[in-house]
Short mmCIF file of C-alpha atoms and ligand atoms in Angstrom, two decimals:
data_model
loop_
_atom_site.label_atom_id
_atom_site.label_comp_id
_atom_site.label_asym_id
_atom_site.label_seq_id
_atom_site.Cartn_x
_atom_site.Cartn_y
_atom_site.Cartn_z
CA UNK A 1 -13.48 -25.55 -10.42
CA UNK A 2 -9.39 -25.06 -10.80
CA UNK A 3 -8.62 -27.26 -13.98
CA UNK A 4 -4.91 -28.39 -14.71
CA UNK A 5 -4.33 -28.73 -18.30
CA UNK A 6 -2.05 -32.07 -20.29
CA UNK A 7 -0.48 -31.83 -23.25
CA UNK A 8 0.82 -34.03 -24.87
CA UNK A 9 3.90 -33.66 -27.03
CA UNK A 10 5.81 -36.07 -25.95
CA UNK A 11 5.73 -38.57 -28.84
CA UNK A 12 8.36 -39.43 -32.64
CA UNK A 13 6.07 -37.34 -34.64
CA UNK A 14 6.87 -40.55 -37.20
CA UNK A 15 5.00 -39.78 -40.32
CA UNK A 16 6.50 -36.15 -40.64
CA UNK A 17 9.58 -37.34 -41.96
CA UNK A 18 11.73 -34.32 -39.49
CA UNK A 19 15.16 -34.84 -38.30
CA UNK A 20 15.89 -31.98 -37.09
CA UNK A 21 12.99 -31.54 -35.84
CA UNK A 22 9.28 -32.18 -33.47
CA UNK A 23 6.40 -32.64 -34.20
CA UNK A 24 5.11 -29.99 -32.20
CA UNK A 25 8.16 -28.33 -33.25
CA UNK A 26 7.13 -27.14 -36.04
CA UNK A 27 5.25 -24.36 -37.56
CA UNK A 28 2.35 -22.07 -38.54
CA UNK A 29 2.58 -18.61 -40.06
CA UNK A 30 5.43 -18.00 -36.90
CA UNK A 31 4.07 -19.74 -34.15
CA UNK A 32 5.08 -23.52 -33.33
CA UNK A 33 1.84 -26.29 -33.04
CA UNK A 34 2.07 -26.67 -29.42
CA UNK A 35 2.55 -22.83 -28.55
CA UNK A 36 -0.71 -23.03 -30.66
CA UNK A 37 -2.03 -25.40 -28.28
CA UNK A 38 -0.87 -23.99 -24.91
CA UNK A 39 -2.11 -20.66 -26.19
CA UNK A 40 -5.35 -22.10 -25.87
CA UNK A 41 -5.37 -23.29 -22.66
CA UNK A 42 -3.60 -21.48 -20.87
CA UNK A 43 -6.17 -18.76 -19.61
CA UNK A 44 -8.57 -21.76 -19.04
CA UNK A 45 -5.96 -23.58 -16.77
CA UNK A 46 -4.18 -22.54 -13.62
CA UNK A 47 -1.54 -24.09 -14.52
CA UNK A 48 0.04 -26.83 -17.76
CA UNK A 49 2.14 -29.55 -18.05
CA UNK A 50 3.53 -30.58 -21.22
CA UNK A 51 4.79 -34.42 -21.66
CA UNK A 52 8.23 -34.14 -23.10
CA UNK A 53 10.19 -37.52 -25.18
CA UNK A 54 10.60 -37.57 -28.69
CA UNK A 55 13.68 -34.04 -29.37
CA UNK A 56 12.85 -33.49 -25.31
CA UNK A 57 16.12 -31.24 -24.85
CA UNK A 58 13.97 -28.94 -27.36
CA UNK A 59 10.82 -29.00 -26.66
CA UNK A 60 11.82 -28.39 -23.21
CA UNK A 61 13.42 -25.40 -23.75
CA UNK A 62 11.05 -23.65 -26.43
CA UNK A 63 9.01 -24.33 -23.39
CA UNK A 64 10.30 -22.21 -20.70
CA UNK A 65 11.55 -19.74 -23.28
CA UNK A 66 7.22 -19.37 -24.11
CA UNK A 67 5.25 -20.34 -21.09
CA UNK A 68 6.18 -19.59 -17.63
CA UNK A 69 3.81 -20.97 -16.12
CA UNK A 70 3.85 -24.26 -17.87
CA UNK A 71 5.81 -26.61 -16.68
CA UNK A 72 7.08 -29.93 -18.57
CA UNK A 73 7.32 -33.01 -18.10
CA UNK A 74 9.64 -36.43 -19.15
CA UNK A 75 8.59 -39.37 -20.74
CA UNK A 76 11.24 -42.15 -21.68
CA UNK A 77 10.07 -44.88 -23.60
CA UNK A 78 7.50 -43.18 -25.23
CA UNK A 79 4.40 -45.86 -24.50
CA UNK A 80 1.20 -44.61 -25.57
CA UNK A 81 -1.07 -41.66 -24.81
CA UNK A 82 -1.70 -43.49 -21.76
CA UNK A 83 1.97 -43.76 -20.10
CA UNK A 84 2.16 -40.26 -20.82
CA UNK A 85 -0.26 -39.22 -18.96
CA UNK A 86 0.23 -42.19 -16.39
CA UNK A 87 3.63 -39.63 -16.11
CA UNK A 88 1.85 -36.37 -14.36
CA UNK A 89 0.69 -39.18 -11.69
CA UNK A 90 3.19 -37.97 -8.90
CA UNK A 91 2.38 -34.43 -9.53
CA UNK A 92 -1.31 -33.94 -9.05
CA UNK A 93 -1.14 -37.23 -6.50
CA UNK A 94 -3.40 -34.72 -3.54
CA UNK A 95 -4.85 -32.94 -6.44
CA UNK A 96 -8.55 -33.21 -6.75
CA UNK A 97 -10.28 -30.79 -9.30
CA UNK A 98 -10.03 -31.31 -13.28
CA UNK A 99 -7.81 -32.19 -15.59
CA UNK A 100 -7.82 -31.96 -19.59
CA UNK A 101 -6.49 -33.56 -21.33
CA UNK A 102 -4.93 -31.84 -24.95
CA UNK A 103 -2.44 -33.70 -27.69
CA UNK A 104 0.31 -31.48 -28.85
CA UNK A 105 -0.55 -31.94 -32.25
CA UNK A 106 -4.24 -30.40 -32.95
CA UNK A 107 -3.70 -27.02 -33.77
CA UNK A 108 -6.81 -25.59 -34.70
CA UNK A 109 -9.00 -25.57 -30.96
CA UNK A 110 -10.22 -22.89 -30.09
CA UNK A 111 -10.00 -21.70 -26.43
CA UNK A 112 -13.86 -20.79 -26.50
CA UNK A 113 -14.36 -24.73 -27.73
CA UNK A 114 -12.12 -25.78 -24.35
CA UNK A 115 -14.46 -23.38 -22.51
CA UNK A 116 -17.83 -25.01 -23.43
CA UNK A 117 -16.04 -28.90 -23.38
CA UNK A 118 -15.85 -27.81 -20.01
CA UNK A 119 -19.15 -26.07 -19.15
CA UNK A 120 -21.26 -29.28 -20.97
CA UNK A 121 -18.86 -32.03 -18.19
CA UNK A 122 -19.19 -30.13 -15.17
CA UNK A 123 -23.21 -28.80 -16.68
CA UNK A 124 -23.33 -33.43 -17.47
CA UNK A 125 -22.19 -34.08 -13.42
CA UNK A 126 -19.40 -36.19 -15.72
CA UNK A 127 -16.57 -37.46 -14.21
CA UNK A 128 -14.66 -38.45 -17.59
CA UNK A 129 -16.00 -36.25 -20.71
CA UNK A 130 -14.15 -37.09 -23.81
CA UNK A 131 -14.38 -34.44 -27.52
CA UNK A 132 -15.59 -36.40 -30.81
CA UNK A 133 -16.28 -34.80 -33.98
CA UNK A 134 -17.90 -36.17 -37.17
CA UNK A 135 -15.42 -37.09 -39.74
CA UNK A 136 -16.66 -37.85 -43.84
CA UNK A 137 -13.48 -39.49 -43.65
CA UNK A 138 -12.35 -40.80 -40.75
CA UNK A 139 -9.48 -42.63 -41.35
CA UNK A 140 -6.32 -42.77 -38.73
CA UNK A 141 -8.54 -40.88 -36.01
CA UNK A 142 -9.63 -43.37 -33.05
CA UNK A 143 -13.59 -44.44 -33.40
CA UNK A 144 -15.79 -43.35 -30.32
CA UNK A 145 -17.81 -46.92 -30.30
CA UNK A 146 -21.43 -46.72 -28.67
CA UNK A 147 -24.32 -49.18 -27.19
CA UNK A 148 -27.13 -49.70 -28.64
CA UNK A 149 -28.69 -47.13 -26.51
CA UNK A 150 -26.51 -44.27 -28.38
CA UNK A 151 -24.61 -44.78 -24.17
CA UNK A 152 -20.78 -44.56 -25.47
CA UNK A 153 -19.32 -47.71 -24.76
CA UNK A 154 -15.49 -47.52 -25.90
CA UNK A 155 -12.12 -46.43 -28.38
CA UNK A 156 -10.98 -48.20 -31.17
CA UNK A 157 -7.48 -47.08 -32.86
CA UNK A 158 -7.41 -47.56 -36.79
CA UNK A 159 -5.10 -50.29 -36.41
CA UNK A 160 -7.60 -52.13 -33.84
CA UNK A 161 -10.85 -51.35 -36.02
CA UNK A 162 -12.99 -54.45 -37.47
CA UNK A 163 -14.24 -53.68 -41.35
CA UNK A 164 -17.25 -52.25 -39.61
CA UNK A 165 -15.58 -49.36 -36.30
CA UNK A 166 -14.20 -48.67 -39.36
CA UNK A 167 -17.16 -47.39 -40.86
CA UNK A 168 -17.82 -45.84 -37.94
CA UNK A 169 -17.42 -41.21 -38.80
CA UNK A 170 -17.21 -40.12 -34.76
CA UNK A 171 -13.79 -39.79 -33.84
CA UNK A 172 -11.95 -39.12 -30.89
CA UNK A 173 -10.80 -35.44 -30.66
CA UNK A 174 -7.31 -36.14 -28.40
CA UNK A 175 -9.13 -33.88 -26.34
CA UNK A 176 -9.86 -34.89 -22.50
CA UNK A 177 -11.17 -33.84 -19.43
CA UNK A 178 -11.96 -35.28 -16.04
CA UNK A 179 -12.07 -35.49 -12.46
CA UNK A 180 -8.45 -36.47 -11.57
CA UNK A 181 -9.63 -38.08 -8.30
CA UNK A 182 -11.89 -40.53 -9.30
CA UNK A 183 -9.52 -40.98 -12.68
CA UNK A 184 -5.88 -40.92 -12.02
CA UNK A 185 -6.85 -44.80 -10.88
CA UNK A 186 -7.31 -45.92 -14.20
CA UNK A 187 -2.91 -44.60 -15.30
CA UNK A 188 -2.22 -47.34 -13.53
CA UNK A 189 -4.49 -50.48 -14.55
CA UNK A 190 -4.00 -48.90 -18.32
CA UNK A 191 -2.52 -52.87 -20.86
CA UNK A 192 -1.42 -53.05 -23.66
CA UNK A 193 -2.82 -56.20 -25.79
CA UNK A 194 -3.95 -53.48 -28.82
CA UNK A 195 -1.89 -53.65 -32.49
CA UNK A 196 0.76 -51.40 -31.91
CA UNK A 197 1.06 -52.68 -27.78
CA UNK A 198 1.27 -48.87 -26.48
CA UNK A 199 -0.98 -48.22 -23.58
CA UNK A 200 -3.70 -46.50 -24.79
CA UNK A 201 -5.35 -43.44 -23.27
CA UNK A 202 -8.11 -44.20 -24.93
CA UNK A 203 -8.84 -47.45 -22.84
CA UNK A 204 -10.24 -44.94 -20.02
CA UNK A 205 -13.85 -45.27 -21.75
CA UNK A 206 -14.29 -48.18 -21.58
CA UNK A 207 -12.03 -47.91 -18.63
CA UNK A 208 -14.35 -45.21 -17.23
CA UNK A 209 -17.62 -47.52 -17.43
CA UNK A 210 -16.54 -50.38 -15.76
CA UNK A 211 -16.42 -48.71 -13.13
CA UNK A 212 -19.32 -46.88 -13.44
CA UNK A 213 -18.93 -44.34 -13.62
CA UNK A 214 -20.76 -41.15 -15.66
CA UNK A 215 -19.10 -40.47 -18.81
CA UNK A 216 -20.11 -38.89 -22.15
CA UNK A 217 -19.14 -37.45 -24.96
CA UNK A 218 -19.05 -33.85 -26.08
CA UNK A 219 -19.21 -33.34 -30.47
CA UNK A 220 -18.39 -30.81 -31.77
CA UNK A 221 -19.74 -29.45 -35.11
CA UNK A 222 -17.29 -27.63 -35.92
CA UNK A 223 -14.67 -31.14 -36.89
CA UNK A 224 -11.83 -28.82 -38.93
CA UNK A 225 -11.07 -27.68 -35.18
CA UNK A 226 -9.64 -30.88 -34.77
CA UNK A 227 -8.00 -31.56 -37.41
CA UNK A 228 -4.76 -33.85 -36.08
CA UNK A 229 -1.08 -32.91 -37.90
CA UNK A 230 -0.04 -36.61 -38.23
CA UNK A 231 2.47 -35.55 -42.09
CA UNK A 232 2.92 -32.94 -43.67
CA UNK A 233 0.09 -32.61 -45.86
CA UNK A 234 -1.54 -32.86 -42.94
CA UNK A 235 -0.16 -29.27 -41.99
CA UNK A 236 -0.67 -28.29 -44.92
CA UNK A 237 -3.62 -28.61 -44.66
CA UNK A 238 -4.54 -27.08 -41.34
CA UNK A 239 -2.20 -23.77 -41.88
CA UNK A 240 -5.06 -23.32 -44.36
CA UNK A 241 -7.41 -23.71 -42.54
CA UNK A 242 -6.20 -21.80 -39.91
CA UNK A 243 -5.28 -19.30 -42.53
CA UNK A 244 -8.76 -19.04 -44.58
CA UNK A 245 -10.58 -18.49 -40.18
CA UNK A 246 -8.34 -15.71 -39.39
CA UNK A 247 -8.65 -13.72 -42.91
CA UNK A 248 -12.77 -14.25 -42.91
CA UNK A 249 -11.73 -12.86 -39.03
CA UNK A 250 -9.95 -9.63 -40.32
CA UNK A 251 -12.45 -9.29 -43.25
CA UNK A 252 -15.56 -9.94 -40.92
CA UNK A 253 -13.59 -6.36 -39.29
CA UNK A 254 -13.29 -4.57 -41.90
CA UNK A 255 -9.75 -4.55 -43.62
CA UNK A 256 -9.63 -5.30 -47.71
CA UNK A 257 -8.32 -8.89 -48.86
CA UNK A 258 -7.61 -8.20 -51.88
CA UNK A 259 -7.09 -11.59 -52.76
CA UNK A 260 -7.87 -14.01 -49.66
CA UNK A 261 -6.36 -17.23 -51.77
CA UNK A 262 -2.74 -16.24 -52.30
CA UNK A 263 -2.80 -13.68 -49.17
CA UNK A 264 -0.96 -15.28 -45.56
CA UNK A 265 -2.03 -13.42 -41.77
CA UNK A 266 -0.71 -14.71 -38.38
CA UNK A 267 -3.76 -14.96 -35.59
CA UNK A 268 -1.76 -13.22 -33.25
CA UNK A 269 -1.94 -10.08 -36.28
CA UNK A 270 -3.89 -7.33 -35.28
CA UNK A 271 -5.98 -5.55 -37.98
CA UNK A 272 -7.14 -1.48 -37.90
CA UNK A 273 -9.49 -1.36 -40.26
CA UNK A 274 -9.64 -0.09 -43.81
CA UNK A 275 -6.04 -1.13 -44.65
CA UNK A 276 -5.72 -2.85 -47.35
CA UNK A 277 -3.82 -6.23 -47.85
CA UNK A 278 -2.74 -6.68 -51.65
CA UNK A 279 -1.80 -10.13 -52.83
CA UNK A 280 0.49 -12.80 -52.27
CA UNK A 281 1.74 -11.19 -48.93
CA UNK A 282 2.43 -13.26 -45.73
CA UNK A 283 2.42 -12.31 -42.47
CA UNK A 284 4.16 -14.62 -40.36
CA UNK A 285 4.42 -14.08 -36.23
CA UNK A 286 3.23 -11.78 -33.78
CA UNK A 287 2.33 -7.62 -35.82
CA UNK A 288 -0.13 -4.57 -34.96
CA UNK A 289 -1.02 -2.96 -38.31
CA UNK A 290 -2.99 0.15 -37.79
CA UNK A 291 -5.76 1.67 -39.91
CA UNK A 292 -5.90 3.04 -43.71
CA UNK A 293 -2.46 1.03 -43.37
CA UNK A 294 -1.08 -0.61 -47.55
CA UNK A 295 0.43 -3.74 -47.38
CA UNK A 296 1.89 -5.06 -50.64
CA UNK A 297 2.04 -7.15 -52.87
CA UNK A 298 4.58 -9.44 -52.06
CA UNK A 299 5.08 -8.38 -49.07
CA UNK A 300 6.85 -9.93 -45.96
CA UNK A 301 6.33 -9.25 -42.31
CA UNK A 302 8.29 -11.09 -39.64
CA UNK A 303 7.12 -10.42 -36.85
CA UNK A 304 7.04 -8.15 -33.96
CA UNK A 305 6.34 -5.40 -35.98
CA UNK A 306 4.33 -2.57 -35.57
CA UNK A 307 3.09 -0.59 -38.36
CA UNK A 308 0.87 2.72 -36.96
CA UNK A 309 -1.89 4.35 -39.21
CA UNK A 310 -1.73 5.22 -42.70
CA UNK A 311 1.08 3.67 -43.72
CA UNK A 312 2.67 1.73 -46.61
CA UNK A 313 4.95 -2.24 -46.24
CA UNK A 314 5.05 -1.86 -49.97
CA UNK A 315 6.42 -4.78 -53.83
CA UNK A 316 8.90 -7.47 -51.85
CA UNK A 317 9.64 -4.78 -49.28
CA UNK A 318 10.67 -7.31 -45.75
CA UNK A 319 9.94 -6.01 -42.06
CA UNK A 320 11.30 -8.02 -38.94
CA UNK A 321 11.77 -6.85 -35.52
CA UNK A 322 10.17 -2.99 -36.13
CA UNK A 323 8.00 -0.17 -35.90
CA UNK A 324 6.97 2.78 -38.64
CA UNK A 325 5.65 5.43 -36.85
CA UNK A 326 1.95 6.10 -39.28
CA UNK A 327 2.23 8.48 -42.67
CA UNK A 328 6.54 6.34 -42.89
CA UNK A 329 6.62 5.39 -47.32
CA UNK A 330 8.45 2.15 -47.41
CA UNK A 331 7.77 1.72 -51.04
CA UNK A 332 9.86 -0.75 -52.87
CA UNK A 333 12.22 -3.64 -52.81
CA UNK A 334 13.74 -3.46 -49.42
CA UNK A 335 14.14 -5.00 -46.02
CA UNK A 336 13.26 -3.28 -42.75
CA UNK A 337 14.73 -5.73 -40.25
CA UNK A 338 15.21 -4.61 -36.37
CA UNK A 339 15.09 -1.01 -37.14
CA UNK A 340 12.48 2.42 -35.81
CA UNK A 341 11.30 4.16 -37.90
CA UNK A 342 9.58 7.69 -37.40
CA UNK A 343 6.37 9.49 -39.00
CA UNK A 344 6.42 11.35 -42.34
CA UNK A 345 9.76 9.04 -43.15
CA UNK A 346 10.25 7.76 -46.21
CA UNK A 347 12.19 5.13 -47.83
CA UNK A 348 13.33 5.13 -51.15
CA UNK A 349 13.36 1.85 -53.45
CA UNK A 350 16.13 -0.92 -52.58
CA UNK A 351 16.31 0.46 -49.24
CA UNK A 352 18.54 -2.00 -46.85
CA UNK A 353 18.73 -1.75 -43.19
CA UNK A 354 21.70 -4.16 -42.44
CA UNK A 355 20.93 -5.67 -39.05
CA UNK A 356 22.99 -8.10 -38.92
CA UNK A 357 27.85 -8.03 -38.03
CA UNK A 358 27.96 -11.89 -39.09
CA UNK A 359 31.32 -11.90 -37.35
CA UNK A 360 30.20 -10.82 -33.56
CA UNK A 361 27.10 -12.25 -34.64
CA UNK A 362 25.07 -9.98 -32.60
CA UNK A 363 21.46 -8.40 -34.68
CA UNK A 364 22.05 -3.58 -34.11
CA UNK A 365 19.23 -1.33 -34.38
CA UNK A 366 18.49 1.25 -36.79
CA UNK A 367 16.85 4.80 -36.20
CA UNK A 368 15.45 7.06 -37.95
CA UNK A 369 13.54 9.96 -36.62
CA UNK A 370 10.30 11.60 -37.91
CA UNK A 371 11.08 13.19 -41.55
CA UNK A 372 14.22 11.32 -42.93
CA UNK A 373 14.94 11.01 -46.47
CA UNK A 374 16.77 7.64 -47.34
CA UNK A 375 17.33 7.74 -51.04
CA UNK A 376 16.70 4.21 -53.72
CA UNK A 377 19.66 2.08 -52.58
CA UNK A 378 20.82 2.70 -49.24
CA UNK A 379 22.25 0.19 -46.67
CA UNK A 380 22.36 1.28 -43.27
CA UNK A 381 24.93 -0.40 -41.39
CA UNK A 382 23.13 -0.77 -37.56
CA UNK A 383 23.78 0.63 -34.99
CA UNK A 384 22.79 3.99 -36.73
CA UNK A 385 20.44 6.66 -35.99
CA UNK A 386 19.24 9.40 -38.78
CA UNK A 387 18.16 12.31 -37.03
CA UNK A 388 14.95 14.31 -37.22
CA UNK A 389 14.83 15.55 -41.16
CA UNK A 390 18.22 14.56 -42.53
CA UNK A 391 18.52 13.70 -45.27
CA UNK A 392 20.14 10.98 -47.30
CA UNK A 393 21.65 10.93 -50.68
CA UNK A 394 20.73 8.01 -53.39
CA UNK A 395 23.55 4.54 -53.50
CA UNK A 396 24.54 5.84 -50.13
CA UNK A 397 26.47 3.81 -47.26
CA UNK A 398 25.27 4.54 -43.88
CA UNK A 399 27.78 3.84 -40.73
CA UNK A 400 28.38 6.71 -39.10
CA UNK A 401 24.88 8.80 -37.44
CA UNK A 402 22.96 12.13 -38.93
CA UNK A 403 22.90 14.68 -37.45
CA UNK A 404 18.94 16.23 -38.12
CA UNK A 405 18.89 19.10 -40.98
CA UNK A 406 22.16 17.68 -42.80
CA UNK A 407 22.54 16.41 -45.29
CA UNK A 408 24.37 12.74 -46.16
CA UNK A 409 26.42 11.38 -48.97
CA UNK A 410 28.84 8.73 -49.76
CA UNK A 411 28.13 8.27 -53.76
CA UNK A 412 31.53 8.74 -55.80
CA UNK A 413 31.58 11.53 -57.71
CA UNK A 414 29.28 11.20 -61.42
CA UNK A 415 32.60 11.56 -64.31
CA UNK A 416 31.25 12.57 -67.76
CA UNK A 417 33.56 11.58 -70.43
CA UNK A 418 31.81 12.96 -73.43
CA UNK A 419 31.95 11.56 -77.02
CA UNK A 420 33.63 8.56 -75.47
CA UNK A 421 30.97 6.16 -76.91
CA UNK A 422 31.56 7.58 -80.03
CA UNK A 423 35.12 7.94 -80.04
CA UNK A 424 35.79 4.57 -79.41
CA UNK A 425 33.35 2.90 -82.40
CA UNK A 426 35.51 4.67 -85.22
C1 UD1 B 1 -4.81 -40.09 -30.80
C2 UD1 B 1 -5.98 -41.54 -30.16
C3 UD1 B 1 -6.61 -41.14 -31.15
C4 UD1 B 1 -6.92 -40.04 -31.73
C5 UD1 B 1 -6.50 -38.88 -32.07
C6 UD1 B 1 -6.98 -37.71 -33.34
C7 UD1 B 1 -4.92 -42.74 -28.67
C8 UD1 B 1 -3.92 -44.30 -28.52
N1 UD1 B 1 -5.19 -42.31 -30.25
O1 UD1 B 1 -4.33 -40.77 -32.38
O2 UD1 B 1 -7.86 -41.82 -30.77
O3 UD1 B 1 -8.32 -39.81 -32.55
O4 UD1 B 1 -5.16 -39.18 -31.12
O5 UD1 B 1 -5.52 -36.65 -33.12
O6 UD1 B 1 -4.45 -41.46 -28.40
N2 UD1 B 1 2.09 -38.65 -27.58
C9 UD1 B 1 3.04 -38.76 -26.29
N3 UD1 B 1 3.83 -40.11 -25.97
C10 UD1 B 1 3.23 -41.52 -26.73
C11 UD1 B 1 2.43 -41.04 -27.58
C12 UD1 B 1 2.03 -39.81 -28.18
O7 UD1 B 1 3.37 -37.40 -25.50
O8 UD1 B 1 3.78 -42.58 -26.48
C13 UD1 B 1 1.71 -37.78 -28.28
C14 UD1 B 1 2.35 -37.32 -29.31
O9 UD1 B 1 3.70 -36.45 -29.05
C15 UD1 B 1 0.55 -36.95 -29.89
C16 UD1 B 1 -0.59 -37.41 -28.60
O10 UD1 B 1 0.30 -37.98 -28.39
O11 UD1 B 1 1.18 -35.46 -29.82
C17 UD1 B 1 -0.96 -38.14 -29.71
O12 UD1 B 1 0.20 -39.08 -30.80
P1 UD1 B 1 -0.38 -39.51 -32.11
O13 UD1 B 1 0.79 -40.85 -32.05
O14 UD1 B 1 -0.30 -38.61 -32.67
O15 UD1 B 1 -1.64 -40.29 -32.13
P2 UD1 B 1 -3.22 -40.50 -33.06
O16 UD1 B 1 -2.73 -41.85 -34.02
O17 UD1 B 1 -2.45 -39.58 -33.70
CA1 CA B 2 -1.74 -37.03 -33.60
#
């Protein structure tokens, strides 16, 4: 059956205390919270609707640039999660398939879990399914309230809950699957008679029960996946959970992570077998690292980086939007940005690719062909090409292309004044 996804991303995110960035555009290892949710749902849904409101323009721009299949729908003012979903009603008037609802602040959910969730919904002939999990500390989440016979009754928000309800550890993940044709009329009937005076999406559960619909909960074992981000502290916790998950995966695939406690690697990075990642390395965004590489300690890969096999990216090296071909070494204290490095290139310590022109505000590329050797403390002012086999002497500032097998050097001549110090001291 066709699936459309609705992602709630209009809320203010008050608890993040951010003036400049809407909650869903905060990042974990170079990717926004909303980006994680959209990536995990995009293979399942034929279309995604992102509900925007607070900082709408920024969220719209982000979606437009990165997710061609997703539409943004404005919710203004923001009157609650139920109100947010009702914004898609005009777009889905004649739609009769499934709608998967997710929150833009829940980035740890996995695609395979969403798949199982939809399968559960379909195989139970459910008309409305909510995802739940058990939290030892359920504070701030909506609680799943069940009838004595164990069937679902309703969801109660923390702020509306009695002490007895607060003790319930089964919580609402904020992820729902619904047969749109059956549930859509609920959105005209939600009320605001609750502690926050909002239209709660959670009320569709009791509404569904009152309509004698088949309403179910899918209990998720791995509660980490539905961890929602409401505060900076939550953001840090979610980042740690995600990183641990990523590192375990890389280690399972044959990558050595010397110190998992100080290493960060984004989930969109591919790493080949027998590569060693040394401590305090931070790898964010989308990258591809080959086999038998040595990365770090203290290396920073900032996304858009392709590192081929047998490459060394050593201590205090930062790399961004660059390709480093096989058997090349960037050993120490260098910045490689917007560059293409050939095979068997050697980059001396302290080499900088000056890729940014602050006058024109443009970035340019540096191209170092195969077998090029760059002496220590060199600045390569882009756009610049050093052709195959050429050498650059230490301390040079390279502003022109260098032809193959040439030596380029801009160092001023060395002057030695014999006995100069001794004479001064006399
Ligand atoms: C919500 C659920 C709670 C659940 C928790 C899971 C409700 C009423 N509560 O609580 O049961 O346990 O998620 O993480 O649904 N949003 C809008 N428009 C609005 C309000 C919110 O788009 O008018 C968006 C927010 O941007 C956010 C999501 O909806 O991405 C959830 O809102 P939030 O305020 O974070 O709800 P919680 O209090 O976490
Ligand atoms: Ca939330």
